[in-house]
């Protein structure tokens, strides 16, 4: 990865913390379906934003393996968001 050398350490850690919190929101429905609907939707939207941004960063930095990883994560996250918005 080339981008962490270009930004502050706090930004790199912040992105990691945000991804962890959003991932925990994605598994919130395991605790309670009533509690889990809104955290899942918010987390899915947040993860899509982070994954799209990081896909662009990795593609520009020619980190193609990591760009592919972000593309696969998007392919998993988008159907979760769309499927959860439809079901009630």
PDB file of C-alpha atoms in Angstrom:
ATOM      1  CA  UNK A   1       0.000   0.000   0.000  1.00  0.00           C
ATOM      2  CA  UNK A   2       1.407   3.343  -0.976  1.00  0.00           C
ATOM      3  CA  UNK A   3      -1.247   5.721   0.317  1.00  0.00           C
ATOM      4  CA  UNK A   4      -0.516   5.429   4.089  1.00  0.00           C
ATOM      5  CA  UNK A   5       2.921   6.951   3.488  1.00  0.00           C
ATOM      6  CA  UNK A   6       1.256  10.017   1.971  1.00  0.00           C
ATOM      7  CA  UNK A   7      -1.191  10.782   4.805  1.00  0.00           C
ATOM      8  CA  UNK A   8      -1.028  11.138   8.562  1.00  0.00           C
ATOM      9  CA  UNK A   9      -1.020   8.112  10.823  1.00  0.00           C
ATOM     10  CA  UNK A  10      -4.183   9.436  12.493  1.00  0.00           C
ATOM     11  CA  UNK A  11      -6.074   9.290   9.191  1.00  0.00           C
ATOM     12  CA  UNK A  12      -5.012   5.698   8.568  1.00  0.00           C
ATOM     13  CA  UNK A  13      -6.081   4.681  12.084  1.00  0.00           C
ATOM     14  CA  UNK A  14      -9.309   6.659  11.757  1.00  0.00           C
ATOM     15  CA  UNK A  15     -10.265   4.859   8.544  1.00  0.00           C
ATOM     16  CA  UNK A  16      -9.593   1.538  10.264  1.00  0.00           C
ATOM     17  CA  UNK A  17     -11.723   2.453  13.291  1.00  0.00           C
ATOM     18  CA  UNK A  18     -14.572   3.663  11.069  1.00  0.00           C
ATOM     19  CA  UNK A  19     -14.486   0.396   9.108  1.00  0.00           C
ATOM     20  CA  UNK A  20     -14.612  -1.644  12.324  1.00  0.00           C
ATOM     21  CA  UNK A  21     -17.556   0.336  13.724  1.00  0.00           C
ATOM     22  CA  UNK A  22     -19.457   0.052  10.436  1.00  0.00           C
ATOM     23  CA  UNK A  23     -18.759  -3.682  10.254  1.00  0.00           C
ATOM     24  CA  UNK A  24     -20.185  -4.076  13.778  1.00  0.00           C
ATOM     25  CA  UNK A  25     -23.281  -2.199  12.616  1.00  0.00           C
ATOM     26  CA  UNK A  26     -23.642  -4.692   9.783  1.00  0.00           C
ATOM     27  CA  UNK A  27     -23.917  -7.564  12.270  1.00  0.00           C
ATOM     28  CA  UNK A  28     -26.379  -5.689  14.539  1.00  0.00           C
ATOM     29  CA  UNK A  29     -29.347  -7.738  13.244  1.00  0.00           C
ATOM     30  CA  UNK A  30     -27.797 -10.769  14.940  1.00  0.00           C
ATOM     31  CA  UNK A  31     -28.593  -9.098  18.276  1.00  0.00           C
ATOM     32  CA  UNK A  32     -32.158  -8.031  17.464  1.00  0.00           C
ATOM     33  CA  UNK A  33     -34.059  -7.587  14.211  1.00  0.00           C
ATOM     34  CA  UNK A  34     -35.880  -4.546  15.611  1.00  0.00           C
ATOM     35  CA  UNK A  35     -32.682  -2.925  16.825  1.00  0.00           C
ATOM     36  CA  UNK A  36     -30.690  -4.090  13.845  1.00  0.00           C
ATOM     37  CA  UNK A  37     -32.552  -2.525  10.919  1.00  0.00           C
ATOM     38  CA  UNK A  38     -31.365   1.078  11.142  1.00  0.00           C
ATOM     39  CA  UNK A  39     -27.755   0.325  12.136  1.00  0.00           C
ATOM     40  CA  UNK A  40     -27.547  -2.120   9.242  1.00  0.00           C
ATOM     41  CA  UNK A  41     -28.776   0.432   6.716  1.00  0.00           C
ATOM     42  CA  UNK A  42     -26.546   3.225   8.026  1.00  0.00           C
ATOM     43  CA  UNK A  43     -23.552   0.893   8.212  1.00  0.00           C
ATOM     44  CA  UNK A  44     -24.129  -0.435   4.695  1.00  0.00           C
ATOM     45  CA  UNK A  45     -24.262   3.091   3.268  1.00  0.00           C
ATOM     46  CA  UNK A  46     -21.148   4.069   5.230  1.00  0.00           C
ATOM     47  CA  UNK A  47     -19.234   0.984   4.129  1.00  0.00           C
ATOM     48  CA  UNK A  48     -20.213   1.568   0.512  1.00  0.00           C
ATOM     49  CA  UNK A  49     -18.840   5.115   0.768  1.00  0.00           C
ATOM     50  CA  UNK A  50     -15.589   3.972   2.419  1.00  0.00           C
ATOM     51  CA  UNK A  51     -15.122   1.033   0.037  1.00  0.00           C
ATOM     52  CA  UNK A  52     -15.757   3.197  -3.028  1.00  0.00           C
ATOM     53  CA  UNK A  53     -13.277   5.807  -1.813  1.00  0.00           C
ATOM     54  CA  UNK A  54     -10.644   3.206  -1.021  1.00  0.00           C
ATOM     55  CA  UNK A  55     -11.247   1.466  -4.362  1.00  0.00           C
ATOM     56  CA  UNK A  56     -10.382   4.744  -6.087  1.00  0.00           C
ATOM     57  CA  UNK A  57      -7.350   5.330  -3.837  1.00  0.00           C
ATOM     58  CA  UNK A  58      -5.988   1.831  -4.467  1.00  0.00           C
ATOM     59  CA  UNK A  59      -6.675   2.000  -8.197  1.00  0.00           C
ATOM     60  CA  UNK A  60      -4.892   5.348  -8.503  1.00  0.00           C
ATOM     61  CA  UNK A  61      -1.978   4.002  -6.455  1.00  0.00           C
ATOM     62  CA  UNK A  62      -1.873   0.883  -8.665  1.00  0.00           C
ATOM     63  CA  UNK A  63      -2.503  -1.423  -5.700  1.00  0.00           C
ATOM     64  CA  UNK A  64      -4.579  -3.675  -7.925  1.00  0.00           C
ATOM     65  CA  UNK A  65      -4.977  -6.528  -5.430  1.00  0.00           C
ATOM     66  CA  UNK A  66      -6.406  -4.162  -2.840  1.00  0.00           C
ATOM     67  CA  UNK A  67      -8.590  -2.473  -5.454  1.00  0.00           C
ATOM     68  CA  UNK A  68      -9.994  -5.894  -6.334  1.00  0.00           C
ATOM     69  CA  UNK A  69     -10.615  -6.588  -2.645  1.00  0.00           C
ATOM     70  CA  UNK A  70     -12.602  -3.356  -2.353  1.00  0.00           C
ATOM     71  CA  UNK A  71     -14.567  -4.233  -5.499  1.00  0.00           C
ATOM     72  CA  UNK A  72     -15.465  -7.608  -3.974  1.00  0.00           C
ATOM     73  CA  UNK A  73     -16.476  -5.954  -0.699  1.00  0.00           C
ATOM     74  CA  UNK A  74     -18.723  -3.607  -2.677  1.00  0.00           C
ATOM     75  CA  UNK A  75     -20.232  -6.616  -4.454  1.00  0.00           C
ATOM     76  CA  UNK A  76     -21.131  -8.038  -1.038  1.00  0.00           C
ATOM     77  CA  UNK A  77     -22.286  -4.827   0.654  1.00  0.00           C
ATOM     78  CA  UNK A  78     -24.533  -3.362  -2.069  1.00  0.00           C
ATOM     79  CA  UNK A  79     -26.889  -6.393  -2.203  1.00  0.00           C
ATOM     80  CA  UNK A  80     -27.140  -6.327   1.610  1.00  0.00           C
ATOM     81  CA  UNK A  81     -28.261  -2.691   1.482  1.00  0.00           C
ATOM     82  CA  UNK A  82     -30.684  -3.220  -1.377  1.00  0.00           C
ATOM     83  CA  UNK A  83     -32.102  -6.434   0.037  1.00  0.00           C
ATOM     84  CA  UNK A  84     -32.575  -4.973   3.514  1.00  0.00           C
ATOM     85  CA  UNK A  85     -34.303  -1.838   2.208  1.00  0.00           C
ATOM     86  CA  UNK A  86     -36.929  -3.947   0.432  1.00  0.00           C
ATOM     87  CA  UNK A  87     -37.694  -6.407   3.236  1.00  0.00           C
ATOM     88  CA  UNK A  88     -39.673  -5.351   6.272  1.00  0.00           C
TER      89      UNK A  88
END
